[in-house]
Each structure stands twice: as structure tokens, then as C-alpha cells.
Amino acid sequence: MKKQEMSTQKTTADNFDAFIADMASLHMSSDVEFLVEGQRLPGHRQVLAKRSEYFRALLCGSMLESRQREVRLEVPLEPFKAILEYLYTGKLPLSSLDVDMLIDVRDLAHFYCLGYVETLITGYLQQKMSVSNVCAILNAAKRCDLEQSIEECQTFMDQNAYDVLKHDSFQMLTKQSIEEFLRRDFFNVPEVDIFRAVWKWSDKKSQGGHQDSGLARTSPPHEYR
């Protein structure tokens, strides 16, 4: 039974494509097309304007796009589909989206001033927070200046400092986050483990061309290897 449920579960992309097909079957003619990553997505100005202040200004205001049939958007395709589906249906299938996708959808919701969606995803990410994704969630929270989410991530990292330091995702933190992390309490994490993690982070940033890492660029002392 469980396998059957998993095999029949639709992704957001599948849901949106089915939704568009339903619109076509109802002969709902669109009056705008969004061009996103080379794909055309039909829309309806009045529907979107009613659901979002951003799209009201974009499609029905004095902006150039209000007079264009085709509107090109420099946004990621799948997260935009999820946002568009929400604007039409009021539904957002959180459980079918992975953490990276949820973060991308929340970033768009923040950009489009969809506070309810942003709050909904933030709460869901808090429930799903783990050692493997807390660094990604923290980076995203900082991009959107979500103070409560930032604090929750930092608290989780304090409580799971040893495992976070050991996990590969620690390498994705920004320099600012690393410095803030180092200023916090680590409970019983040995200093040698802290040093190794920060040195590995700095070494990876340097190899990637980030010359401003500014932390532990030299090789670790022999006793720390």
C-alpha cells in the first residue's frame, strides 16, 4: 500500500501541467504568457492581479509588461510553477517538495510579497530541520532577513554542533555564518574538531576562488591533522 501511494504521488510540475490542461479543457483563454527558462506558461491578468500585489503592478499597472502579451521572467522554472499553481488554486503541496525546492519557492514568495506562503514554508522547514539541511535553511533565511528562522537555525546548530561540524553541508555556510557560529557555545565539541571543520571550509572556499574567506587559510598544525 505504501509503495502504491509513493508511485502515484504527483510532483508539483505534474500538478501544474494537469492544472493547465484543466484550464484548456474549460476553454479559459489566457491573455498573458510567462516565458521562464524557455518554457511558456499561460496566465490571466485579472486572476493574478487579484491574488498578488506584485502581479497587479506588473500586469495591470503602468509597467511595460502590462502592455505585452509575452512577459519574460528571470526566475527558476519549477519554483515559479509552484507559485503560479498556488495563486490559482490556493494549494501548495509542501510534502511533495524537497528542502531545496521549498527554499527556492520561499525565495520567490518573498520576492513576490506572498507573506502567507513565506510563513507557511518557514514553519514547515522548521519541522523538517535536520543536520543535513540546517545550513541551507540558514543561508536562505539570511537572504530573506527572516530573523526568527535564523535564530531557530542557530539554536539547532548549537544543540547539534558536533554533527553539524562533521557534515559536508557545513561547507556551504557563508563567512558571516561561520564567524557567528564560532562565537556561539559549542557545549562539549573538542576544539580540534572545530578547527578541522573551519580549516576544511576555508580550504574549499580558497580552491573555489573565494580569496576573502579570511579564516584558517594555512595548513592545520600536525597535531590537528
CSV table of C-alpha atoms in Angstrom, one decimal:
chain,number,residue,atom,x,y,z
A,1,MET,CA,0.0,0.0,0.0
A,2,LYS,CA,2.8,2.4,0.9
A,3,LYS,CA,4.6,1.7,-2.4
A,4,GLN,CA,1.5,2.4,-4.3
A,5,GLU,CA,1.0,5.7,-2.6
A,6,MET,CA,4.5,6.7,-3.4
A,7,SER,CA,4.4,5.7,-7.0
A,8,THR,CA,1.2,7.6,-7.7
A,9,GLN,CA,2.2,10.8,-5.8
A,10,LYS,CA,2.5,13.7,-8.3
A,11,THR,CA,5.2,16.3,-8.3
A,12,THR,CA,4.5,20.0,-8.4
A,13,ALA,CA,5.4,20.1,-12.1
A,14,ASP,CA,2.9,17.3,-12.7
A,15,ASN,CA,0.2,19.1,-10.7
A,16,PHE,CA,0.8,22.3,-12.6
A,17,ASP,CA,0.7,20.6,-16.0
A,18,ALA,CA,-2.6,18.9,-15.1
A,19,PHE,CA,-3.9,22.2,-13.9
A,20,ILE,CA,-3.0,23.9,-17.2
A,21,ALA,CA,-4.7,21.1,-19.1
A,22,ASP,CA,-7.8,21.6,-17.0
A,23,MET,CA,-7.8,25.3,-17.9
A,24,ALA,CA,-7.6,24.4,-21.6
A,25,SER,CA,-10.4,22.0,-21.3
A,26,LEU,CA,-12.6,24.7,-19.8
A,27,HIS,CA,-11.7,27.0,-22.7
A,28,MET,CA,-10.2,29.6,-20.5
A,29,SER,CA,-8.2,31.8,-22.8
A,30,SER,CA,-5.1,33.3,-21.3
A,31,ASP,CA,-4.2,36.9,-22.0
A,32,VAL,CA,-0.5,36.7,-21.0
A,33,GLU,CA,2.3,34.2,-21.3
A,34,PHE,CA,5.2,34.0,-19.0
A,35,LEU,CA,8.5,32.9,-20.6
A,36,VAL,CA,10.6,31.2,-18.0
A,37,GLU,CA,13.7,29.2,-18.8
A,38,GLY,CA,12.5,28.8,-22.4
A,39,GLN,CA,9.0,27.5,-21.4
A,40,ARG,CA,5.8,29.3,-22.0
A,41,LEU,CA,3.3,29.4,-19.1
A,42,PRO,CA,-0.2,30.9,-19.8
A,43,GLY,CA,-1.8,33.2,-17.3
A,44,HIS,CA,-4.7,35.5,-16.8
A,45,ARG,CA,-4.0,39.1,-15.8
A,46,GLN,CA,-7.1,39.7,-13.7
A,47,VAL,CA,-6.8,36.5,-11.8
A,48,LEU,CA,-3.2,37.1,-10.9
A,49,ALA,CA,-3.7,40.8,-10.2
A,50,LYS,CA,-6.4,39.8,-7.7
A,51,ARG,CA,-4.2,37.3,-6.0
A,52,SER,CA,-0.9,39.2,-5.8
A,53,GLU,CA,0.1,42.9,-5.5
A,54,TYR,CA,3.3,42.2,-7.4
A,55,PHE,CA,1.4,40.8,-10.4
A,56,ARG,CA,-1.2,43.6,-10.2
A,57,ALA,CA,1.6,46.1,-10.6
A,58,LEU,CA,3.4,44.1,-13.2
A,59,LEU,CA,0.5,43.2,-15.4
A,60,CYS,CA,-2.2,45.8,-14.8
A,61,GLY,CA,-0.2,48.9,-13.8
A,62,SER,CA,2.0,51.4,-15.8
A,63,MET,CA,4.9,49.0,-16.4
A,64,LEU,CA,5.9,47.9,-19.9
A,65,GLU,CA,4.8,44.3,-19.1
A,66,SER,CA,1.2,45.5,-18.7
A,67,ARG,CA,1.1,46.0,-22.5
A,68,GLN,CA,2.9,42.9,-23.5
A,69,ARG,CA,1.5,39.5,-24.4
A,70,GLU,CA,4.7,37.8,-23.5
A,71,VAL,CA,6.4,38.5,-20.2
A,72,ARG,CA,10.0,37.2,-19.7
A,73,LEU,CA,10.9,36.4,-16.1
A,74,GLU,CA,14.4,35.6,-14.8
A,75,VAL,CA,13.3,33.1,-12.2
A,76,PRO,CA,13.8,29.3,-11.7
A,77,LEU,CA,11.1,27.4,-13.6
A,78,GLU,CA,9.9,24.8,-11.1
A,79,PRO,CA,9.5,27.2,-8.1
A,80,PHE,CA,7.7,29.6,-10.4
A,81,LYS,CA,5.3,26.9,-11.4
A,82,ALA,CA,4.6,26.1,-7.7
A,83,ILE,CA,3.9,29.8,-7.1
A,84,LEU,CA,1.6,30.1,-10.1
A,85,GLU,CA,-0.3,27.0,-9.0
A,86,TYR,CA,-0.7,28.5,-5.6
A,87,LEU,CA,-2.0,31.7,-7.0
A,88,TYR,CA,-4.7,29.9,-9.0
A,89,THR,CA,-5.6,27.1,-6.6
A,90,GLY,CA,-4.6,28.3,-3.1
A,91,LYS,CA,-2.8,25.0,-2.7
A,92,LEU,CA,0.9,24.3,-2.1
A,93,PRO,CA,1.9,20.6,-1.8
A,94,LEU,CA,4.6,21.0,0.8
A,95,SER,CA,5.1,17.3,1.5
A,96,SER,CA,5.9,16.6,-2.2
A,97,LEU,CA,8.7,19.2,-2.3
A,98,ASP,CA,12.3,18.6,-1.2
A,99,VAL,CA,14.1,21.1,1.0
A,100,ASP,CA,16.0,22.8,-1.8
A,101,MET,CA,12.7,23.3,-3.8
A,102,LEU,CA,10.9,24.6,-0.7
A,103,ILE,CA,13.7,27.1,-0.2
A,104,ASP,CA,13.5,28.3,-3.8
A,105,VAL,CA,9.7,28.6,-3.6
A,106,ARG,CA,10.1,30.6,-0.4
A,107,ASP,CA,12.6,32.9,-2.0
A,108,LEU,CA,10.1,33.6,-4.8
A,109,ALA,CA,7.3,34.1,-2.3
A,110,HIS,CA,9.5,36.6,-0.5
A,111,PHE,CA,10.2,38.4,-3.8
A,112,TYR,CA,6.5,38.4,-4.8
A,113,CYS,CA,5.4,39.6,-1.3
A,114,LEU,CA,3.4,36.5,-0.6
A,115,GLY,CA,3.7,36.6,3.1
A,116,TYR,CA,1.4,33.7,3.8
A,117,VAL,CA,3.4,31.4,1.6
A,118,GLU,CA,6.7,32.5,3.1
A,119,THR,CA,5.4,32.0,6.6
A,120,LEU,CA,3.9,28.6,5.7
A,121,ILE,CA,7.1,27.3,4.2
A,122,THR,CA,9.2,28.7,7.0
A,123,GLY,CA,7.2,26.8,9.6
A,124,TYR,CA,7.4,23.6,7.6
A,125,LEU,CA,11.1,23.9,7.2
A,126,GLN,CA,11.4,24.3,10.9
A,127,GLN,CA,9.6,21.0,11.4
A,128,LYS,CA,11.9,19.3,8.8
A,129,MET,CA,15.1,20.8,10.1
A,130,SER,CA,18.0,18.3,10.3
A,131,VAL,CA,21.8,18.2,10.4
A,132,SER,CA,21.8,17.7,6.7
A,133,ASN,CA,19.7,20.7,5.8
A,134,VAL,CA,20.1,23.3,8.6
A,135,CYS,CA,23.0,25.1,6.8
A,136,ALA,CA,20.9,25.5,3.6
A,137,ILE,CA,17.9,26.7,5.6
A,138,LEU,CA,20.1,29.2,7.5
A,139,ASN,CA,21.6,30.6,4.3
A,140,ALA,CA,18.1,31.0,2.8
A,141,ALA,CA,16.8,32.7,6.0
A,142,LYS,CA,19.6,35.2,5.9
A,143,ARG,CA,18.9,36.1,2.2
A,144,CYS,CA,15.3,36.9,3.2
A,145,ASP,CA,16.2,38.5,6.6
A,146,LEU,CA,14.0,36.1,8.5
A,147,GLU,CA,15.2,36.7,12.0
A,148,GLN,CA,13.1,34.1,13.7
A,149,SER,CA,14.2,31.4,11.3
A,150,ILE,CA,17.8,32.4,11.6
A,151,GLU,CA,17.6,32.1,15.4
A,152,GLU,CA,15.9,28.7,15.2
A,153,CYS,CA,18.7,27.5,12.9
A,154,GLN,CA,21.4,28.8,15.2
A,155,THR,CA,19.8,27.2,18.2
A,156,PHE,CA,19.6,23.9,16.3
A,157,MET,CA,23.2,24.2,15.3
A,158,ASP,CA,24.2,24.9,19.0
A,159,GLN,CA,22.4,21.8,20.1
A,160,ASN,CA,23.8,19.6,17.3
A,161,ALA,CA,27.2,21.3,16.9
A,162,TYR,CA,29.3,18.2,16.7
A,163,ASP,CA,27.2,16.6,13.9
A,164,VAL,CA,26.8,19.9,12.0
A,165,LEU,CA,30.6,20.4,12.0
A,166,LYS,CA,31.1,16.9,10.7
A,167,HIS,CA,28.5,17.1,7.9
A,168,ASP,CA,29.5,18.1,4.4
A,169,SER,CA,26.8,20.7,4.3
A,170,PHE,CA,28.8,22.8,6.8
A,171,GLN,CA,31.0,23.8,3.8
A,172,MET,CA,28.1,25.7,2.2
A,173,LEU,CA,27.9,28.3,5.0
A,174,THR,CA,28.9,31.9,4.3
A,175,LYS,CA,31.8,33.6,6.0
A,176,GLN,CA,29.4,35.6,8.2
A,177,SER,CA,27.6,32.5,9.3
A,178,ILE,CA,30.9,30.7,10.1
A,179,GLU,CA,32.0,33.7,12.2
A,180,GLU,CA,28.7,33.8,14.1
A,181,PHE,CA,28.8,30.1,14.6
A,182,LEU,CA,32.3,30.3,16.1
A,183,ARG,CA,31.2,33.0,18.6
A,184,ARG,CA,28.4,30.7,20.0
A,185,ASP,CA,28.7,28.0,22.6
A,186,PHE,CA,29.6,24.5,21.4
A,187,PHE,CA,28.8,22.5,24.5
A,188,ASN,CA,31.3,19.6,24.5
A,189,VAL,CA,32.7,19.9,21.0
A,190,PRO,CA,36.5,19.5,21.1
A,191,GLU,CA,38.5,22.4,19.8
A,192,VAL,CA,40.3,20.2,17.4
A,193,ASP,CA,37.0,19.3,15.6
A,194,ILE,CA,36.1,23.0,15.4
A,195,PHE,CA,39.5,23.8,13.9
A,196,ARG,CA,39.3,20.9,11.3
A,197,ALA,CA,35.9,21.9,10.2
A,198,VAL,CA,36.8,25.6,9.8
A,199,TRP,CA,40.1,24.8,8.0
A,200,LYS,CA,38.2,22.4,5.6
A,201,TRP,CA,35.7,25.2,4.9
A,202,SER,CA,38.4,27.8,4.3
A,203,ASP,CA,40.4,25.4,2.1
A,204,LYS,CA,37.3,24.7,0.0
A,205,LYS,CA,36.5,28.4,-0.4
A,206,SER,CA,40.1,29.1,-1.4
A,207,GLN,CA,40.0,26.4,-4.0
A,208,GLY,CA,36.8,27.8,-5.4
A,209,GLY,CA,38.3,31.2,-5.9
A,210,HIS,CA,36.9,32.8,-2.7
A,211,GLN,CA,40.0,34.6,-1.6
A,212,ASP,CA,38.2,36.6,1.1
A,213,SER,CA,37.5,33.6,3.3
A,214,GLY,CA,39.9,35.0,5.8
A,215,LEU,CA,39.7,32.0,8.1
A,216,ALA,CA,42.4,29.4,8.8
A,217,ARG,CA,44.0,29.5,5.3
A,218,THR,CA,47.2,27.9,6.3
A,219,SER,CA,47.6,24.1,6.8
A,220,PRO,CA,46.5,22.8,10.2
A,221,PRO,CA,49.2,22.1,12.7
A,222,HIS,CA,50.4,18.5,12.7
A,223,GLU,CA,48.6,17.7,16.0
A,224,TYR,CA,45.2,18.8,14.4
A,225,ARG,CA,45.6,16.5,11.3
